[in-house]
PDB file of C-alpha atoms in Angstrom:
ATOM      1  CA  UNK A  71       0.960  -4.465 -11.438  1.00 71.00           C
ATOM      2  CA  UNK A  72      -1.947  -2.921 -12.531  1.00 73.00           C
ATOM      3  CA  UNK A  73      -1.690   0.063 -10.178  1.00 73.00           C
ATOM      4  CA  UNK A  74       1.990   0.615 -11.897  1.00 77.00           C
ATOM      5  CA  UNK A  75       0.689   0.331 -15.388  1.00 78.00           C
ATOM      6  CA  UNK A  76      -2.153   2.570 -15.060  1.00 78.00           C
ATOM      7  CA  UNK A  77       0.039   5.463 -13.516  1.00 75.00           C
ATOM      8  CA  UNK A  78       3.024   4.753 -16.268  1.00 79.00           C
ATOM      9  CA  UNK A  79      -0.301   5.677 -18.899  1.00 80.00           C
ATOM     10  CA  UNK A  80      -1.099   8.624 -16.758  1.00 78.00           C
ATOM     11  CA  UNK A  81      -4.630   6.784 -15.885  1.00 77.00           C
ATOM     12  CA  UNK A  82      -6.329   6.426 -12.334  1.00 74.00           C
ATOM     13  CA  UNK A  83      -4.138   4.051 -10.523  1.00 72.00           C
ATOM     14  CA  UNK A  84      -6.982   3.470  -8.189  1.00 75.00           C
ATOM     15  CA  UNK A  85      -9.337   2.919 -10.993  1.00 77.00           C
ATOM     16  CA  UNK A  86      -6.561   0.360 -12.233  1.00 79.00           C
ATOM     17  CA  UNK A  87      -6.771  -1.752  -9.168  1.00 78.00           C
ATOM     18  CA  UNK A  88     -10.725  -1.385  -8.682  1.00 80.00           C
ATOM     19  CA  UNK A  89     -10.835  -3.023 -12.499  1.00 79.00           C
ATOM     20  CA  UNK A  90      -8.195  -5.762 -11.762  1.00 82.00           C
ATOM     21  CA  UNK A  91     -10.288  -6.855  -8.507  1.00 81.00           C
ATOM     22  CA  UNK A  92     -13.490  -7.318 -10.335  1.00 80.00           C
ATOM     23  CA  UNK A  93     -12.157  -8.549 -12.910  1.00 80.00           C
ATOM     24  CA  UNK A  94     -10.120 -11.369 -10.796  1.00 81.00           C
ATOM     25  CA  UNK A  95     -13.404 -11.685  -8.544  1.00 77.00           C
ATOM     26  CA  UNK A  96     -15.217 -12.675 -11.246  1.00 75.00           C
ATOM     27  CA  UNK A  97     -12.540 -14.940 -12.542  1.00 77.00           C
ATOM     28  CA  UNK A  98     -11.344 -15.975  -9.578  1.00 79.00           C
ATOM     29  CA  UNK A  99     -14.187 -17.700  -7.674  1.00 76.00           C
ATOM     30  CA  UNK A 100     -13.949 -20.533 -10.382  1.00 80.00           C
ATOM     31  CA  UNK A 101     -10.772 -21.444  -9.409  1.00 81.00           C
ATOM     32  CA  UNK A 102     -10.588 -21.592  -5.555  1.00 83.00           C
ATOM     33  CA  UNK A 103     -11.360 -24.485  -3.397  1.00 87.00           C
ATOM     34  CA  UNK A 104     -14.723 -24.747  -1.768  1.00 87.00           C
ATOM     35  CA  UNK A 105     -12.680 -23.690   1.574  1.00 89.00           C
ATOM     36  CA  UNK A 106     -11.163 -20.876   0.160  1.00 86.00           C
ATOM     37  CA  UNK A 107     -15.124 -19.863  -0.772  1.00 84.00           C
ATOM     38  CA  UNK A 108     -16.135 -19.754   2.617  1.00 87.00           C
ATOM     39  CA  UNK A 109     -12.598 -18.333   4.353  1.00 90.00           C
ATOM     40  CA  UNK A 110     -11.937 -15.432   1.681  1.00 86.00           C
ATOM     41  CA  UNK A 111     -14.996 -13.273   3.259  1.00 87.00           C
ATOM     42  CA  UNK A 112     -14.210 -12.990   6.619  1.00 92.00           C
ATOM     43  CA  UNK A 113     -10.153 -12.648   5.927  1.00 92.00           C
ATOM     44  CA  UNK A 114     -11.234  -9.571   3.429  1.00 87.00           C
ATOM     45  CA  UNK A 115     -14.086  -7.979   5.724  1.00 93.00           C
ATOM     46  CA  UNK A 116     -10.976  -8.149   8.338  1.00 95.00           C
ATOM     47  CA  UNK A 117      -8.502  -6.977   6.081  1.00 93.00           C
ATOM     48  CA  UNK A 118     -10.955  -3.927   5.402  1.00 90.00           C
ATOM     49  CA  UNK A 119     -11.438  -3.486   8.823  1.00 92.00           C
ATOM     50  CA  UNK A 120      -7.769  -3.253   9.868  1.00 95.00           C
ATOM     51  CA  UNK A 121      -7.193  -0.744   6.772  1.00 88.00           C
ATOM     52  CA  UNK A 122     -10.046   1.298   8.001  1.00 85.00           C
ATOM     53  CA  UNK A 123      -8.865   1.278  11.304  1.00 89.00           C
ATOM     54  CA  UNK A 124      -5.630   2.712   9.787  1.00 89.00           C
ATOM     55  CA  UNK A 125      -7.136   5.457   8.101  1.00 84.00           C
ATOM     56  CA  UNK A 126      -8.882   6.901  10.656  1.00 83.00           C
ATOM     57  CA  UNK A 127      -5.509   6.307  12.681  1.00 89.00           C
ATOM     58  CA  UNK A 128      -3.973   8.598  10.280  1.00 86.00           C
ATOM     59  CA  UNK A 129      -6.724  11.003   9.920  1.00 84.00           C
ATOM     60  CA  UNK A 130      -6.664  11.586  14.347  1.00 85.00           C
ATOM     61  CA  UNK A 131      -2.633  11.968  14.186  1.00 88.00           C
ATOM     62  CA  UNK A 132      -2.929  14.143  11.738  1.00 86.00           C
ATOM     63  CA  UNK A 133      -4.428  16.467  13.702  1.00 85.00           C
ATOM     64  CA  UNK A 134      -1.077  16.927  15.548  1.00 86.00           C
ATOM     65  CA  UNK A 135       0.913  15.671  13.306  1.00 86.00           C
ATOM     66  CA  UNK A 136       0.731  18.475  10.842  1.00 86.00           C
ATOM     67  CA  UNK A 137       0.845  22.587  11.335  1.00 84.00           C
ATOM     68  CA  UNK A 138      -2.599  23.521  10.548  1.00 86.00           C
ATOM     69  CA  UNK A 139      -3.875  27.108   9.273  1.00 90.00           C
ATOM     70  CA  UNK A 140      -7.768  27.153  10.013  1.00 89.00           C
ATOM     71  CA  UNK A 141      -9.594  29.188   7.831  1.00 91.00           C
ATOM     72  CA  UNK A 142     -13.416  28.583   9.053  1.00 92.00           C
ATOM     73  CA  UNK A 143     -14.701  30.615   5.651  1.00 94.00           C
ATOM     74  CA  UNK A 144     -13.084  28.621   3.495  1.00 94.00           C
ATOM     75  CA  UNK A 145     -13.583  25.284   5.458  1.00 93.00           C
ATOM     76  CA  UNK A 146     -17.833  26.072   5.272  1.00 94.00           C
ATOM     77  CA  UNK A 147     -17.957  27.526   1.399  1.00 95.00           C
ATOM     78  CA  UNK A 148     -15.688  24.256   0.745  1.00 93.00           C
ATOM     79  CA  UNK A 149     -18.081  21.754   2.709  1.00 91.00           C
ATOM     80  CA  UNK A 150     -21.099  23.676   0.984  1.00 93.00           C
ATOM     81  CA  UNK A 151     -19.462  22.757  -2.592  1.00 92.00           C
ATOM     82  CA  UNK A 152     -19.060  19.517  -1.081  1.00 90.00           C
ATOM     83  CA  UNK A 153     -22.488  18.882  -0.396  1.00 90.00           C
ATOM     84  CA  UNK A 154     -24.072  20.891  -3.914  1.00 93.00           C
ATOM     85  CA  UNK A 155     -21.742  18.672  -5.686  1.00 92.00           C
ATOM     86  CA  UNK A 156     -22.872  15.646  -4.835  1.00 91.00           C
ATOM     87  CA  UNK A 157     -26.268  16.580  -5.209  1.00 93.00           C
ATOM     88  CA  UNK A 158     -25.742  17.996  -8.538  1.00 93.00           C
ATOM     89  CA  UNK A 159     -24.473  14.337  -9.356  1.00 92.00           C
ATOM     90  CA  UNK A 160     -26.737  11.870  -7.189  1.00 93.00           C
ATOM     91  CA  UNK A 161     -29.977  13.333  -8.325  1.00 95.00           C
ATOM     92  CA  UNK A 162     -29.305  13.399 -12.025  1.00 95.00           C
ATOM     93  CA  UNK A 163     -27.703   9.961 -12.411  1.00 94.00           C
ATOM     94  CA  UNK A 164     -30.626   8.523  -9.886  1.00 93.00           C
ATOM     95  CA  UNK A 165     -32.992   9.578 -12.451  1.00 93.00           C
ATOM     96  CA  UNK A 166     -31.240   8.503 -15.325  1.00 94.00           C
ATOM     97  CA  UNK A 167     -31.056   5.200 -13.835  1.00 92.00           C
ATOM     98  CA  UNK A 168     -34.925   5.145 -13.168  1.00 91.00           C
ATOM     99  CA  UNK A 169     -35.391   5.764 -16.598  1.00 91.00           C
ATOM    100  CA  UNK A 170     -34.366   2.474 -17.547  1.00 89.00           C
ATOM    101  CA  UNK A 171     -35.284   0.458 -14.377  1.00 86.00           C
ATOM    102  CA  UNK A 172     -38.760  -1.045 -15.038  1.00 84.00           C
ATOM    103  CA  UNK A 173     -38.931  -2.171 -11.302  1.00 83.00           C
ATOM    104  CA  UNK A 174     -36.913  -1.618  -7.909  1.00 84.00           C
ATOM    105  CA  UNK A 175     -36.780   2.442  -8.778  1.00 87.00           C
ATOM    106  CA  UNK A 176     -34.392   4.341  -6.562  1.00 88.00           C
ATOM    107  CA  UNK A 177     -37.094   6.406  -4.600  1.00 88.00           C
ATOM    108  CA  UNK A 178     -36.208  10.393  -3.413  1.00 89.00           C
ATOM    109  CA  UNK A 179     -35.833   9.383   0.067  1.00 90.00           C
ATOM    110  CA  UNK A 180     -33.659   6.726  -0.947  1.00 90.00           C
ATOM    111  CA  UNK A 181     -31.356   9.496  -3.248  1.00 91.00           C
ATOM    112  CA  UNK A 182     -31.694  11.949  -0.139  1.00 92.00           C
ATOM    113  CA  UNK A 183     -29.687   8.977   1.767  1.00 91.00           C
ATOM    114  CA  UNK A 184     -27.619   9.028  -0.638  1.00 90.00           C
ATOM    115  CA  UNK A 185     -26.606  12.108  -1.298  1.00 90.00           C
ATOM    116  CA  UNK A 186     -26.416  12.689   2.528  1.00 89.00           C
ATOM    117  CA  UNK A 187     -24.163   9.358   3.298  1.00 84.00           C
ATOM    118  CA  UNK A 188     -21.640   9.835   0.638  1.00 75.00           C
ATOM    119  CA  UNK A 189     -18.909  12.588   1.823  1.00 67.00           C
ATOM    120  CA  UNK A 190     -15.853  10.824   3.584  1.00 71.00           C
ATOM    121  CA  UNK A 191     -12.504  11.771   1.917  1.00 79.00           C
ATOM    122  CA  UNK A 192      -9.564   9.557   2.522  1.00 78.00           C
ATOM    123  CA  UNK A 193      -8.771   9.949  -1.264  1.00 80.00           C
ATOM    124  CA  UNK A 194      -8.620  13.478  -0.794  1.00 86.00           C
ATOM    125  CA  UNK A 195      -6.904  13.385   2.575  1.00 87.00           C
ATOM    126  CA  UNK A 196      -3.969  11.443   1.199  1.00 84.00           C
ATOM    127  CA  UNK A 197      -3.879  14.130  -1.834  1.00 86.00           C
ATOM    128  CA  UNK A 198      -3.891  17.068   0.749  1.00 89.00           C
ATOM    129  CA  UNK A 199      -0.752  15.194   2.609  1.00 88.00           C
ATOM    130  CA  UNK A 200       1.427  14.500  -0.745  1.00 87.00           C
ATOM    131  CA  UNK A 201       0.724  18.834  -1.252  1.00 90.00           C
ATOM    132  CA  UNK A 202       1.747  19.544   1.829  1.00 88.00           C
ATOM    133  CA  UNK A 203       4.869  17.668   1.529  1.00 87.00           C
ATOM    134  CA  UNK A 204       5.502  18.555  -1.815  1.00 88.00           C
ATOM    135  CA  UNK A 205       4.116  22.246  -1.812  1.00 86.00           C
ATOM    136  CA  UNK A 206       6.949  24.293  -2.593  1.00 84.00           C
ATOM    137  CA  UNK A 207       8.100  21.892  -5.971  1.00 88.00           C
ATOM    138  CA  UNK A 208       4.416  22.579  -7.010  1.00 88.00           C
ATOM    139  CA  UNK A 209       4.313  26.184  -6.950  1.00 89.00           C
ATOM    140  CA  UNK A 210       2.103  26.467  -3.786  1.00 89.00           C
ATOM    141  CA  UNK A 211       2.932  28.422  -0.313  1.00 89.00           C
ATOM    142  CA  UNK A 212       2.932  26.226   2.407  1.00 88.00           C
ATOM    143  CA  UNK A 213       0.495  28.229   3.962  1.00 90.00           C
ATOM    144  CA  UNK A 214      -1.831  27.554   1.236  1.00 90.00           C
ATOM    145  CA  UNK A 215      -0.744  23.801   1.561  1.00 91.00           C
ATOM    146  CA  UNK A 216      -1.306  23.589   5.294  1.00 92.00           C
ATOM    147  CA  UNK A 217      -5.085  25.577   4.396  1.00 93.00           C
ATOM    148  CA  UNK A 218      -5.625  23.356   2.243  1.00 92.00           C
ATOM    149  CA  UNK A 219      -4.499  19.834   4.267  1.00 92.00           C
ATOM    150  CA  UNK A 220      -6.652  21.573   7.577  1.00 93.00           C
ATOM    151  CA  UNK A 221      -9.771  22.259   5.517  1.00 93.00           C
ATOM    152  CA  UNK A 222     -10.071  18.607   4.318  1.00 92.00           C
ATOM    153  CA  UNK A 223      -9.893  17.688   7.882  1.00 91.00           C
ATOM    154  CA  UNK A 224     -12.138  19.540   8.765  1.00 91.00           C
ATOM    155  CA  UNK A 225     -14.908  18.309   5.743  1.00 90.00           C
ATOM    156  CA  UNK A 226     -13.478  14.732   6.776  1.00 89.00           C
ATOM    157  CA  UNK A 227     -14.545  15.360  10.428  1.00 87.00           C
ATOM    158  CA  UNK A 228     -17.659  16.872   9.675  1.00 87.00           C
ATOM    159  CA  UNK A 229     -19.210  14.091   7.458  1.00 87.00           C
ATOM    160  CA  UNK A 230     -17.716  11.469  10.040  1.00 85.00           C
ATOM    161  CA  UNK A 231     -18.170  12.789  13.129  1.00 85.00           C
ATOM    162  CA  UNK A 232     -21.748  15.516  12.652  1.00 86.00           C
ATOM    163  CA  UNK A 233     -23.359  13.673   9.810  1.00 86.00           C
ATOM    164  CA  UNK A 234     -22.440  10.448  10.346  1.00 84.00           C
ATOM    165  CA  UNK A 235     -24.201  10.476  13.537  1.00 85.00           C
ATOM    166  CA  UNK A 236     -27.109  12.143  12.055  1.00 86.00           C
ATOM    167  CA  UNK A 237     -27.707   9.265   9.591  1.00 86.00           C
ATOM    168  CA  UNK A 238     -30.145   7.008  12.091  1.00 87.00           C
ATOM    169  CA  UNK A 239     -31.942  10.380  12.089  1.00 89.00           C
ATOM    170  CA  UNK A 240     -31.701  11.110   9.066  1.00 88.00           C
ATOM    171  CA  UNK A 241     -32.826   7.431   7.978  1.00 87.00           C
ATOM    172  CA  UNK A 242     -35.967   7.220  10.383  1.00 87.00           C
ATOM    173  CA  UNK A 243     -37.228  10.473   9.275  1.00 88.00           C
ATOM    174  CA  UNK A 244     -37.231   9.221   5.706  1.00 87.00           C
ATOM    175  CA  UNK A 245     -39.073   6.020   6.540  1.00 85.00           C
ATOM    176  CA  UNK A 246     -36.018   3.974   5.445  1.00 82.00           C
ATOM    177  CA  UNK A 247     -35.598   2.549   8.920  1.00 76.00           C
ATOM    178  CA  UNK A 248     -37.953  -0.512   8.762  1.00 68.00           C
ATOM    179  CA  UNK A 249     -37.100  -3.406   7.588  1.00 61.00           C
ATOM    180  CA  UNK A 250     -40.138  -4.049   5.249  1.00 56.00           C
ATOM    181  CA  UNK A 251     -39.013  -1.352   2.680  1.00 50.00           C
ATOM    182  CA  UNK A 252     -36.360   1.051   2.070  1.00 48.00           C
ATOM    183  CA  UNK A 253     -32.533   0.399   2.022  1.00 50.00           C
ATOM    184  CA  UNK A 254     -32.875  -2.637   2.113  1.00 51.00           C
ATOM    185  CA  UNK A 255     -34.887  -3.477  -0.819  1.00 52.00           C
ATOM    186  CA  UNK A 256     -32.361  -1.528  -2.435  1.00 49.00           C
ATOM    187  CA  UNK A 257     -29.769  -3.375  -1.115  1.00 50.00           C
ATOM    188  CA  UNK A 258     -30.829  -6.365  -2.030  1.00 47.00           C
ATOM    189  CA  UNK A 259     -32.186  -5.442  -5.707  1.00 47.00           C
ATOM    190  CA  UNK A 260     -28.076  -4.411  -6.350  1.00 44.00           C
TER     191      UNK A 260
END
């Protein structure tokens, strides 16, 4: 419901049902039985499993499933915007945040994680598919559509597949690995 009333206002639909799940969460934990307490955490972690599972279902059809134009320019100036994007974001709002955190500040290394573990793109997968489908009633060539749906691939592979394997790198040579410090005290301080 909320999904439909947020897209009748022209807001974020997704935003819509992020709200209406904390919102319920909150709300909702009051009113379940102790059973229901302990069940609801492994039925949603599975839940989010199977819809992962989905997505990346989609995303390795897709790579037949569509015509693709590669365009390996505009793929690596589009990844490169990617990545100077989110650090132009993580960065700032880290140290905005550490301006009012007395304790538990988000350290660099801990922002470097960040800003290296945050590109996926199944939000902008599913966009790329609707414009391919619907490229001529938009005004865009279907070559341009087909650019555009192979380039997100391509950023969706690369963070997956090249930098998602890089991350236990990544994480050891930041010192985040051990368990005394690091992610986790982060974790934990959220």
């Amino acid at each position: 419901c909320s999904y439909y009333l947020c897209n009748a206002i022209e807001f974020s639909g997704i935003m819509g049902v992020f709200m209406t799940a904390r919102i319920i969460g909150h709300h909702a934990t009051h009113n379940i039985s102790r059973y229901a307490k302990e069940v609801a955490p492994f039925v949603f972690k599975t839940l989010a499993a199977i819809a992962e599972c989905a997505v990346f279902f989609l995303l390795g059809t897709s790579l037949w499933a569509y015509e693709h134009k590669w365009n390996a320019g505009f793929c690596a100036v589009t990844m490169l915007a990617c990545l100077v994007s989110r650090a132009v974001v993580v960065f700032p709002i880290s140290a905005f945040c550490n301006c009012f955190r007395r304790f538990e500040k988000i350290h660099s290394a801990i922002q470097v994680f960040m800003w290296y573990s945050g590109l996926r793109g199944a939000i902008a997968f599913g966009l790329a598919v609707i414009l391919h489908g619907q490229a001529e009633e938009v005004g865009v060539s279907s070559e341009n559509a087909s650019i555009i749906l192979s380039c997100t691939l391509c950023v969706i592979l690369s963070t997956v597949l090249i930098m998602g394997s890089g991350a236990p790198l990544l994480l050891s040579s930041l010192g985040l690995d051990r368990p005394e410090g690091g992610l986790d005290e982060l974790i934990l301080s959220c």
